[in-house]
CSV table of C-alpha atoms and ligand atoms in Angstrom, one decimal:
chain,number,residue,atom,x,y,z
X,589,UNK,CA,0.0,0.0,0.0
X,590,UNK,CA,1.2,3.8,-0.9
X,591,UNK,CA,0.1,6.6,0.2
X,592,UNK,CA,-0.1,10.3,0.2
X,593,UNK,CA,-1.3,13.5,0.8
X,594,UNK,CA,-1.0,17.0,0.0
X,595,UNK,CA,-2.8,20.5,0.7
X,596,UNK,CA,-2.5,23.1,-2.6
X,597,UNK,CA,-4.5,26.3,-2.1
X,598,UNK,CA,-6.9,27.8,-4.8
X,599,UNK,CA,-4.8,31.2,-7.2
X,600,UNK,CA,-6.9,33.8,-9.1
X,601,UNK,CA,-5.9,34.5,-11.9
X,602,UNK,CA,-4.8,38.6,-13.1
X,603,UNK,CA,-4.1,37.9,-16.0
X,604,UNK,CA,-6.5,34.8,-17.6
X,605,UNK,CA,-6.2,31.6,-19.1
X,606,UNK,CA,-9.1,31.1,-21.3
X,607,UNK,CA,-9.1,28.9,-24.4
X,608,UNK,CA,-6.9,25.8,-25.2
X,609,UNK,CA,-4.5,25.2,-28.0
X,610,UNK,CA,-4.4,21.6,-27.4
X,611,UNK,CA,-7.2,19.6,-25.2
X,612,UNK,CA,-5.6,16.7,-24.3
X,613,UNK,CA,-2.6,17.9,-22.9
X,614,UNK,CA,-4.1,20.9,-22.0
X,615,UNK,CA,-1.5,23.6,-23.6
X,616,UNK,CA,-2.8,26.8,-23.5
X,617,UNK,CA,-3.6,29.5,-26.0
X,618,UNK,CA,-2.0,32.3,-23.4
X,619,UNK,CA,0.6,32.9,-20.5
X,620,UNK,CA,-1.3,33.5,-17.6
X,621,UNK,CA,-0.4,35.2,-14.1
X,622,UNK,CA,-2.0,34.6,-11.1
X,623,UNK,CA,-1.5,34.7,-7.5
X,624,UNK,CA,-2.2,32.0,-4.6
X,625,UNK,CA,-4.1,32.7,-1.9
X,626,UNK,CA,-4.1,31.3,1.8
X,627,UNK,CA,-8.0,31.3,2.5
X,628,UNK,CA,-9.2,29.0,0.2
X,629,UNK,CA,-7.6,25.2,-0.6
X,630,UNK,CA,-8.1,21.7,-1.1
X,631,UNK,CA,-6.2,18.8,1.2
X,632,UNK,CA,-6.2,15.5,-0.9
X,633,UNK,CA,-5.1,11.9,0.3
X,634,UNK,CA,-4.6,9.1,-2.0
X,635,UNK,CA,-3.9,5.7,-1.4
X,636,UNK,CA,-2.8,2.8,-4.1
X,637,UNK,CA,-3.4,-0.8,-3.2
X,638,UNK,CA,-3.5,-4.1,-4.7
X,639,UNK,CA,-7.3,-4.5,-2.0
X,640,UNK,CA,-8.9,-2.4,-4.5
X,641,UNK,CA,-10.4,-3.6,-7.2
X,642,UNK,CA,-11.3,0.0,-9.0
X,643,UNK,CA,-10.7,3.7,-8.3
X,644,UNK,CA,-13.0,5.1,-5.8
X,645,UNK,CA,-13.2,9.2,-5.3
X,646,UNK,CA,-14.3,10.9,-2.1
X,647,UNK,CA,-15.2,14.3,-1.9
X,648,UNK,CA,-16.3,16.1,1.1
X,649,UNK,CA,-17.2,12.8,2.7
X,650,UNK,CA,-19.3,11.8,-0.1
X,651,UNK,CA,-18.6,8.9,-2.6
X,652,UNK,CA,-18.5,10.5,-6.2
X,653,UNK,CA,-20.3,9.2,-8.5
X,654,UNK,CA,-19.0,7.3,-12.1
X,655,UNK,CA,-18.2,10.4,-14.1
X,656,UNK,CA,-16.6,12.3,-12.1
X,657,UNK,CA,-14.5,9.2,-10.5
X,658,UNK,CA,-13.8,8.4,-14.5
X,659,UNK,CA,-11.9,12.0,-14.9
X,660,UNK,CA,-9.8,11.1,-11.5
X,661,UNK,CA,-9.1,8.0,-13.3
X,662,UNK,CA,-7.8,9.5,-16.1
X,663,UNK,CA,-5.5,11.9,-14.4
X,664,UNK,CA,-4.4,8.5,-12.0
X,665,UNK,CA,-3.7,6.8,-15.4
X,666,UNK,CA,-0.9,9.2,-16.1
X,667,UNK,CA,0.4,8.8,-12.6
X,668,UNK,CA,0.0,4.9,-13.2
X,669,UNK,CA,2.5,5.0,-15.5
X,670,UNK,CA,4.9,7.7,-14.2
X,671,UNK,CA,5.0,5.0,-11.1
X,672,UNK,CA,5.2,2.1,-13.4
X,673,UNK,CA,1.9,0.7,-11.1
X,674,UNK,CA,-1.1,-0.8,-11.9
X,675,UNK,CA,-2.8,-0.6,-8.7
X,676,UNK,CA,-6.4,1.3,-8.0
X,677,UNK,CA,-6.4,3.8,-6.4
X,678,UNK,CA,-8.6,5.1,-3.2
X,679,UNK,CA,-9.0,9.3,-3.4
X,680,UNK,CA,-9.9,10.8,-0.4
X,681,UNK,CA,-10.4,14.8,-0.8
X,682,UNK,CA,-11.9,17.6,1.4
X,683,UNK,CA,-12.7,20.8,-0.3
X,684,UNK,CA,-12.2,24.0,2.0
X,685,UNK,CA,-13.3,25.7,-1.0
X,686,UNK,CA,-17.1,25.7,-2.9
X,687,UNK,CA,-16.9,23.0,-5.4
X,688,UNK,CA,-17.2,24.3,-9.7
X,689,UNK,CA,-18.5,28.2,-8.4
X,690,UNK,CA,-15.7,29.9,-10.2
X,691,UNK,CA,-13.7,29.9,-6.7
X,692,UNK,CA,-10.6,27.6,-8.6
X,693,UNK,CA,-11.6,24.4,-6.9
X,694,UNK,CA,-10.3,23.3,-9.8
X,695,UNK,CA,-6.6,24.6,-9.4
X,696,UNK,CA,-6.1,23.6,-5.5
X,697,UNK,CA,-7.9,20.3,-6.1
X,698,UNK,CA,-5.7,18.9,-8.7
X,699,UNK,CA,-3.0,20.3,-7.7
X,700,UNK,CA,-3.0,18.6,-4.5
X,701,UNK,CA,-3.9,15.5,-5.9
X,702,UNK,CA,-1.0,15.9,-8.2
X,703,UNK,CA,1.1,17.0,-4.8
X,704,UNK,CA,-0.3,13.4,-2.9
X,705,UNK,CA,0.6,11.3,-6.2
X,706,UNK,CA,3.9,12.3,-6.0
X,707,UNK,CA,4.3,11.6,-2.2
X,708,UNK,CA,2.4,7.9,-2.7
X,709,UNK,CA,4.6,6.9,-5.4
X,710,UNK,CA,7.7,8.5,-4.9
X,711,UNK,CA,7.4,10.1,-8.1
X,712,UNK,CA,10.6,12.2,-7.2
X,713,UNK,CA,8.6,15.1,-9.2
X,714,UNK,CA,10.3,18.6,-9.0
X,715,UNK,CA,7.9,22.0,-8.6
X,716,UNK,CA,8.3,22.2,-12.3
X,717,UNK,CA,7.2,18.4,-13.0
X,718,UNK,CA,4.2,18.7,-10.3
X,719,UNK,CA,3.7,21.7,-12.4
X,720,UNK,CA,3.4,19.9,-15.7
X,721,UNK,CA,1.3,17.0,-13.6
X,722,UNK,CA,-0.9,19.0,-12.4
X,723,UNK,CA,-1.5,20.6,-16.3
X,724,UNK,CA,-2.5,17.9,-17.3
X,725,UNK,CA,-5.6,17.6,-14.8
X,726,UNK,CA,-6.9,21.5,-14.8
X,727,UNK,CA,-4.7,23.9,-16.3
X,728,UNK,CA,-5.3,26.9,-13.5
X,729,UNK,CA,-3.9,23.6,-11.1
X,730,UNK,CA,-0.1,24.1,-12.5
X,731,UNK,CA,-0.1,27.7,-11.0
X,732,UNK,CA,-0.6,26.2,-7.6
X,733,UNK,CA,2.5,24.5,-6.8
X,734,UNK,CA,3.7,27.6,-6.1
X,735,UNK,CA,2.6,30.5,-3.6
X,736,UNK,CA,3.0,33.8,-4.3
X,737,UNK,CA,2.9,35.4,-8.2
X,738,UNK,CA,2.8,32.5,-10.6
X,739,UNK,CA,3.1,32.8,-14.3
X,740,UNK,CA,2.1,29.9,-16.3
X,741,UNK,CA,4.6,29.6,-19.4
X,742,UNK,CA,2.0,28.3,-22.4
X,743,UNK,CA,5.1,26.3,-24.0
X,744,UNK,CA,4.9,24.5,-27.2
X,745,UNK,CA,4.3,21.0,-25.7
X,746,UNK,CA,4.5,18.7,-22.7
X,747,UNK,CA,7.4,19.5,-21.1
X,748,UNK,CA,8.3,23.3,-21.9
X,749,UNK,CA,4.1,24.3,-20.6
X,750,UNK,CA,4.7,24.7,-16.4
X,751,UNK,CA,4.3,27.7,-14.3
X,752,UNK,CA,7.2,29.4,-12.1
X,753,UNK,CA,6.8,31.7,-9.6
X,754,UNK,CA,7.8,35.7,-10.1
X,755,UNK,CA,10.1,37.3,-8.2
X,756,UNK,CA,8.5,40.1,-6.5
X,757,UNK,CA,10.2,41.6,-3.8
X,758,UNK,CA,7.4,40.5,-1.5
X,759,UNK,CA,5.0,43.0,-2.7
X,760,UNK,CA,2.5,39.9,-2.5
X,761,UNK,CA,2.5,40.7,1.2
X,762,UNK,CA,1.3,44.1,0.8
X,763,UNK,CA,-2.1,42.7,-1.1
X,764,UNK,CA,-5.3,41.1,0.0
X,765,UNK,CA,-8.2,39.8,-1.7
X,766,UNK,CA,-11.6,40.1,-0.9
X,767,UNK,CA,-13.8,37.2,-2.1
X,768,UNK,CA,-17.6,37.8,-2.7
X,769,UNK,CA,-19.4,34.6,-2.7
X,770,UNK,CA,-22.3,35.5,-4.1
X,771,UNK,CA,-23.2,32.4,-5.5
X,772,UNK,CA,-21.2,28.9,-4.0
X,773,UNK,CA,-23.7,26.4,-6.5
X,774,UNK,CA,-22.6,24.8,-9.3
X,775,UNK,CA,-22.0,26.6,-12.4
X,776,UNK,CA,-24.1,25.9,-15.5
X,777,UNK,CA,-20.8,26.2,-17.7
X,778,UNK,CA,-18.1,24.7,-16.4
X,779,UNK,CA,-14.7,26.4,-17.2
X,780,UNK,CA,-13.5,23.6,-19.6
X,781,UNK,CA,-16.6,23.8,-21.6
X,782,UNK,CA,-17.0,28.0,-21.7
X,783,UNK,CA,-13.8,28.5,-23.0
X,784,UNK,CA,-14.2,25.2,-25.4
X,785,UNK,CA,-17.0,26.9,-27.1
X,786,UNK,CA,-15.7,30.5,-26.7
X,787,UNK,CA,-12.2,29.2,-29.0
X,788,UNK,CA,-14.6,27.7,-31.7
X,789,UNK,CA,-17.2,30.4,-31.9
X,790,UNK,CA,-16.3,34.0,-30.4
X,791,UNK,CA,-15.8,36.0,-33.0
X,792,UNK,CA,-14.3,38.6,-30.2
X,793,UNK,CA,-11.7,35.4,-29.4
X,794,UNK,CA,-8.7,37.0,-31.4
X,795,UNK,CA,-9.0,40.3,-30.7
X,796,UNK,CA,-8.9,38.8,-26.7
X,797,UNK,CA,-5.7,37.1,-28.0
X,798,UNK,CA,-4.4,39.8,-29.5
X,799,UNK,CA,-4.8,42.1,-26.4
X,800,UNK,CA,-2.3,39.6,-24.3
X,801,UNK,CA,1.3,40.4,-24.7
X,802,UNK,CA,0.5,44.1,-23.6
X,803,UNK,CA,-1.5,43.4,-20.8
X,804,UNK,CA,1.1,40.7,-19.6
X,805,UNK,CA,3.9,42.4,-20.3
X,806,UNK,CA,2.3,45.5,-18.4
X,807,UNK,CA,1.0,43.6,-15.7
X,808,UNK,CA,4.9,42.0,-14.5
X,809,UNK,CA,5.8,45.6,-15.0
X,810,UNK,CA,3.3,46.2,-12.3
X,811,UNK,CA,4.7,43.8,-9.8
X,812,UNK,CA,8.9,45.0,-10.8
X,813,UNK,CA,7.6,48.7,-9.6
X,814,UNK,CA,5.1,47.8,-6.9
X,815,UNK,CA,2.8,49.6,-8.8
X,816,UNK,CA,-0.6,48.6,-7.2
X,817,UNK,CA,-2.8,51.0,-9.8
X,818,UNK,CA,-1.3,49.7,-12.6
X,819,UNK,CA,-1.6,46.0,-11.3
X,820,UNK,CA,-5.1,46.8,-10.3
X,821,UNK,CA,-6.1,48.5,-13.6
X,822,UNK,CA,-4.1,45.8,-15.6
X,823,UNK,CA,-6.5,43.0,-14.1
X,824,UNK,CA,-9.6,44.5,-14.0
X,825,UNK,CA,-9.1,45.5,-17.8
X,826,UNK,CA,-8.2,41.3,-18.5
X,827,UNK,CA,-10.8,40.1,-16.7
X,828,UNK,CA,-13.3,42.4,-18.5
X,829,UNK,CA,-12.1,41.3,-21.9
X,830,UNK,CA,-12.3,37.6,-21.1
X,831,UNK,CA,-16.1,37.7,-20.1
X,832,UNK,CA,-16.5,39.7,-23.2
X,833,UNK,CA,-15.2,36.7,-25.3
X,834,UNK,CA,-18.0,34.6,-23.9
X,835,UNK,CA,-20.9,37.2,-25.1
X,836,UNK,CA,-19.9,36.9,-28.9
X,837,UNK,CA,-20.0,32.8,-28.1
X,838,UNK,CA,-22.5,30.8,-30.3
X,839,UNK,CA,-24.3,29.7,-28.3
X,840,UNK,CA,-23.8,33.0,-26.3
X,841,UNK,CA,-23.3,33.4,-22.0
X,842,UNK,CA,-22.0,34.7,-19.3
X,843,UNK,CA,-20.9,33.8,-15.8
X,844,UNK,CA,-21.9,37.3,-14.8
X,845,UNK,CA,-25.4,37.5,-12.4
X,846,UNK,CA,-26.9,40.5,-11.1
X,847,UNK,CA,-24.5,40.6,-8.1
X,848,UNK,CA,-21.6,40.4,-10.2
X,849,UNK,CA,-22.6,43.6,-11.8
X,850,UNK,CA,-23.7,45.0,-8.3
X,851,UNK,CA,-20.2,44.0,-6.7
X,852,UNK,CA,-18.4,45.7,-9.6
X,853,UNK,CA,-20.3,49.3,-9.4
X,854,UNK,CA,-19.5,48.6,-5.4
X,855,UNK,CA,-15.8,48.7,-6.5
X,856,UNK,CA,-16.0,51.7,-9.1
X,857,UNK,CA,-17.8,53.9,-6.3
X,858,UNK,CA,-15.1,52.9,-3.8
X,859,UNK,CA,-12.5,54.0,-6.3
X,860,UNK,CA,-14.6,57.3,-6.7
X,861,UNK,CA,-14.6,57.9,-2.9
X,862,UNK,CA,-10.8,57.6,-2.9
X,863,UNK,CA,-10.1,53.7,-2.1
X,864,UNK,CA,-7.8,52.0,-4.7
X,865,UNK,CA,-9.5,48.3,-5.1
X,866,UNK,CA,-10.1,46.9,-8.4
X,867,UNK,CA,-12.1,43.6,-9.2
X,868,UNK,CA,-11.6,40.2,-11.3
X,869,UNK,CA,-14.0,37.3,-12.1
X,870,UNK,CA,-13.7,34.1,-12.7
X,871,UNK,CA,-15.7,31.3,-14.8
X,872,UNK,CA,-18.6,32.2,-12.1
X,873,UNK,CA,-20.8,35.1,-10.6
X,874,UNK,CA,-18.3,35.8,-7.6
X,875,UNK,CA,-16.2,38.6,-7.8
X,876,UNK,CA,-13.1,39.2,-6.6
X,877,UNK,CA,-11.7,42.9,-4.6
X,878,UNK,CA,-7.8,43.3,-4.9
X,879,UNK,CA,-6.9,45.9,-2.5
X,880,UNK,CA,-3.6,47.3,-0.4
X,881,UNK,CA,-3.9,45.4,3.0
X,882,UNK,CA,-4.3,49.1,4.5
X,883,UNK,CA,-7.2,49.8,2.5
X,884,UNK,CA,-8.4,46.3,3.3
X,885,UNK,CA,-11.3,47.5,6.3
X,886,UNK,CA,-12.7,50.2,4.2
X,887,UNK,CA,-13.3,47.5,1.3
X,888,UNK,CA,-15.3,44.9,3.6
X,889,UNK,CA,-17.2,47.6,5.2
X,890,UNK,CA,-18.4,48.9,2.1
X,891,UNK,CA,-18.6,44.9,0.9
X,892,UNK,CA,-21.0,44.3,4.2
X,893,UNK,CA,-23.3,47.4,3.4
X,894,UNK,CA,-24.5,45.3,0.4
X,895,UNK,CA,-23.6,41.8,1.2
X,896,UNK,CA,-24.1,39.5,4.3
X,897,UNK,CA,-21.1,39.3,6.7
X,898,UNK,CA,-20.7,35.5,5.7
X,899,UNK,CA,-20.5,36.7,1.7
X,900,UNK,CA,-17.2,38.5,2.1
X,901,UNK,CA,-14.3,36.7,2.9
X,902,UNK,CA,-11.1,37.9,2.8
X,903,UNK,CA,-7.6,36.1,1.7
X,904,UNK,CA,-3.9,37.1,1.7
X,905,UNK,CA,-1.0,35.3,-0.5
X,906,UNK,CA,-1.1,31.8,-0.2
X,907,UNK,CA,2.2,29.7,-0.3
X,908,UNK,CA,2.7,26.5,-2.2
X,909,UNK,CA,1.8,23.2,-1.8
X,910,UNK,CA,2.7,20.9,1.0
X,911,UNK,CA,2.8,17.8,2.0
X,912,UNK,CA,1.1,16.2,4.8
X,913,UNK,CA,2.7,13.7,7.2
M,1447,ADP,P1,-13.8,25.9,-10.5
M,1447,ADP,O1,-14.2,27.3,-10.8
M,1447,ADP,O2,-14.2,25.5,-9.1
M,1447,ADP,O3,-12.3,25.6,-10.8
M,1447,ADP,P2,-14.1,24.1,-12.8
M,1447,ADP,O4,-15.3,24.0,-13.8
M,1447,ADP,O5,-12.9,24.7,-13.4
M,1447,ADP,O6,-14.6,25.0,-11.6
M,1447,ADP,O7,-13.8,22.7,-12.2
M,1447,ADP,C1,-14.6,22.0,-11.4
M,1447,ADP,C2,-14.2,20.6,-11.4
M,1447,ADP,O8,-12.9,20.4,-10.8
M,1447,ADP,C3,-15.1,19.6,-10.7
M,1447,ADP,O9,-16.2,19.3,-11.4
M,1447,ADP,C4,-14.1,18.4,-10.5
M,1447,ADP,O10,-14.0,17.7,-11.7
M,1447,ADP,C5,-12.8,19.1,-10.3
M,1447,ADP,N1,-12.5,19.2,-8.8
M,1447,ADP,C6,-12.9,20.2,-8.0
M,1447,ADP,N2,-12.4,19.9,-6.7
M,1447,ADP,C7,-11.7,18.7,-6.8
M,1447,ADP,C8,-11.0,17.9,-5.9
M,1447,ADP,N3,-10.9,18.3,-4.6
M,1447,ADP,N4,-10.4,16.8,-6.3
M,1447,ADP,C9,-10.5,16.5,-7.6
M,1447,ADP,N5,-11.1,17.2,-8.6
M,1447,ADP,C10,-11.7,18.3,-8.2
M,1448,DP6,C1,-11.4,31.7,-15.9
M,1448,DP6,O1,-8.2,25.6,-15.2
M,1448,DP6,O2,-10.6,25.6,-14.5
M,1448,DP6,O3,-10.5,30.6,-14.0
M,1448,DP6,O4,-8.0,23.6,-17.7
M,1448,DP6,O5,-10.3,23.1,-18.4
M,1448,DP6,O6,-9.6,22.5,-16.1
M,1448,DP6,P1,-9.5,23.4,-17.3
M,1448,DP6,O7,-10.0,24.9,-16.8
M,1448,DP6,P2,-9.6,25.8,-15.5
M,1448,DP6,O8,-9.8,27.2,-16.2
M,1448,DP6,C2,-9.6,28.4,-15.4
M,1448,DP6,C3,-10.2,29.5,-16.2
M,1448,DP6,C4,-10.3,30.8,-15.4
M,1448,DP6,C5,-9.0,31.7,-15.6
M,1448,DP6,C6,-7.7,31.2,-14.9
M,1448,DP6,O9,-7.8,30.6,-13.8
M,1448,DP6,O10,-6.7,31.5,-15.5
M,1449,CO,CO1,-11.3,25.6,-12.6
């Protein structure tokens, strides 16, 4: 018997991954840039044994059922034969995160399931290969190996597409994040599919492509000058863009609900009245408030005017993934 087990917290994303170049591997159209955040995060244990006579996948307690036990089993497949094993696999997983709400359950969840692989089966996997692991199960899950500011490096294939953290001088400490949950159900959309449909029908899909360099390039200019309004401004302006990409879809959506809308005028009046915070959203309603840790309390009491005290919740930068003993 081998086991394992790992926690990896959720990242948001500043600057967006949104479309696939390649869907089995899962290579990405863009860099991305995100940071990891401490108050949201998966722990994952996984144990291979020959008593097993299939995968089985626990989450929250709760036996999952065949389709989503069959996408762990895909991802364990890989691992399988990184290990050179052949043994099922029992994967037991708590979510300290909601589940598919655009809150990156995604990200920390296979990321630490990549993390707990590693640990069962003595992979001997550097950040870099639990980086590319962890690709290969949700793309947003390679940036959370690592705590911090993350940039995902697209590559051209397997091995050269990993993320790597950023040096930044701490500024990370300086920031928190203020999560709205404003919605913790199940999206309608999930991320995989939105931004499936959005490559093969936007018609505003290259002109969001087109847009990336600058803001990228603009955006790690932000973080070499501690620039908070240009970060800020940078991410708000990405974020914007990649919802718009989903709007031109065929079929057309949005993850946007009356909330969102209501939590970003929230923000644009704070900014008015003097406090520098500036928003992103996810594939999901649930927006998120990046703000200076000193201008943290005015943001949640403006946050409380409109939303329960249980809706805002805020985070700081997370650190990377660890093992548990
Ligand atoms: P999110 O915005 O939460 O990342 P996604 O649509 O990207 O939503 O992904 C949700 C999917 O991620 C779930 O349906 C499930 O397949 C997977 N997932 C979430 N949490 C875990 C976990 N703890 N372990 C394994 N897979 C998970
Ligand atoms: C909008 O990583 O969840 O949150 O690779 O298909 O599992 P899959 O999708 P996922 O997509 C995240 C999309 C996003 C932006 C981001 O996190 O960069
Ligand atoms: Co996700």
């Amino acid at each position: 018997m081998f086991k394992g087990k790992a926690r990896a917290y959720t990242n948001i994303a500043l600057i967006k991954y949104w479309g696939k170049k390649d869907e089995e591997f899962i290579l990405p159209m863009n860099n991305s840039l995100s940071l990891t955040l401490d108050a949201f995060y998966t722990e994952t244990e996984v144990i291979f044994s020959d008593t097993f006579t299939k995968d089985e996948f626990y989450l929250d307690g709760e036996q999952q059922d065949e389709k989503a036990t069959k996408k762990i089993s895909t991802f364990l497949d890989l691992v399988r034969e990184k290990g050179q094993t052949t043994l099922n696999a029992q994967v037991i997983s708590q979510n300290f995160v909601p589940t598919a709400a655009g809150l990156a359950s995604s990200a920390s969840g296979l990321a630490a399931l990549a993390g707990a692989c590693n640990e069962a089966l003595q992979l001997g996997l550097d950040n870099a290969g639990l980086s590319r692991l962890a690709r290969r199960g949700s793309g947003s899950a390679c940036r959370s190996i690592y705590g911090g500011f993350v940039e995902w490096e697209k590559g051209v294939d397997d091995f050269t597409s990993y993320a790597k953290q950023i040096p930044s001088d701490h500024f990370e400490d300086d920031l928190a994040m203020v999560f709205l949950l404003l919605n913790d159900q199940q999206k309608d959309v999930s991320s995989r599919d939105g931004m499936r449909r959005t490559v093969e029908t936007s018609s505003f899909y290259q002109g969001w492509l087109d847009s990336l360099d600058a803001d990228l390039a603009q955006l790690k200019q932000a973080i070499t000058d501690k620039n908070f309004q240009s970060l800020g401004e940078t991410m708000e302006r990405n974020a914007l863009k990649m919802h718009g990409t989903t709007l031109a879809a065929n079929p057309p959506f949005t993850y946007w609900s009356p909330d969102s809308l209501k939590a970003m005028q929230a923000v644009r009046d704070l900014r008015k009245q003097g406090v520098p915070c500036y928003f992103t959203m996810d594939a999901g309603p649930n927006v998120k408030i990046l703000v200076e840790k000193k201008h943290l309390a005015a943001v949640k009491t403006a946050c409380n005017h409109l939303f329960s005290e249980k809706q805002v919740v805020s985070a700081q930068a997370g650190s990377g993934i660890t093992i548990i003993k």
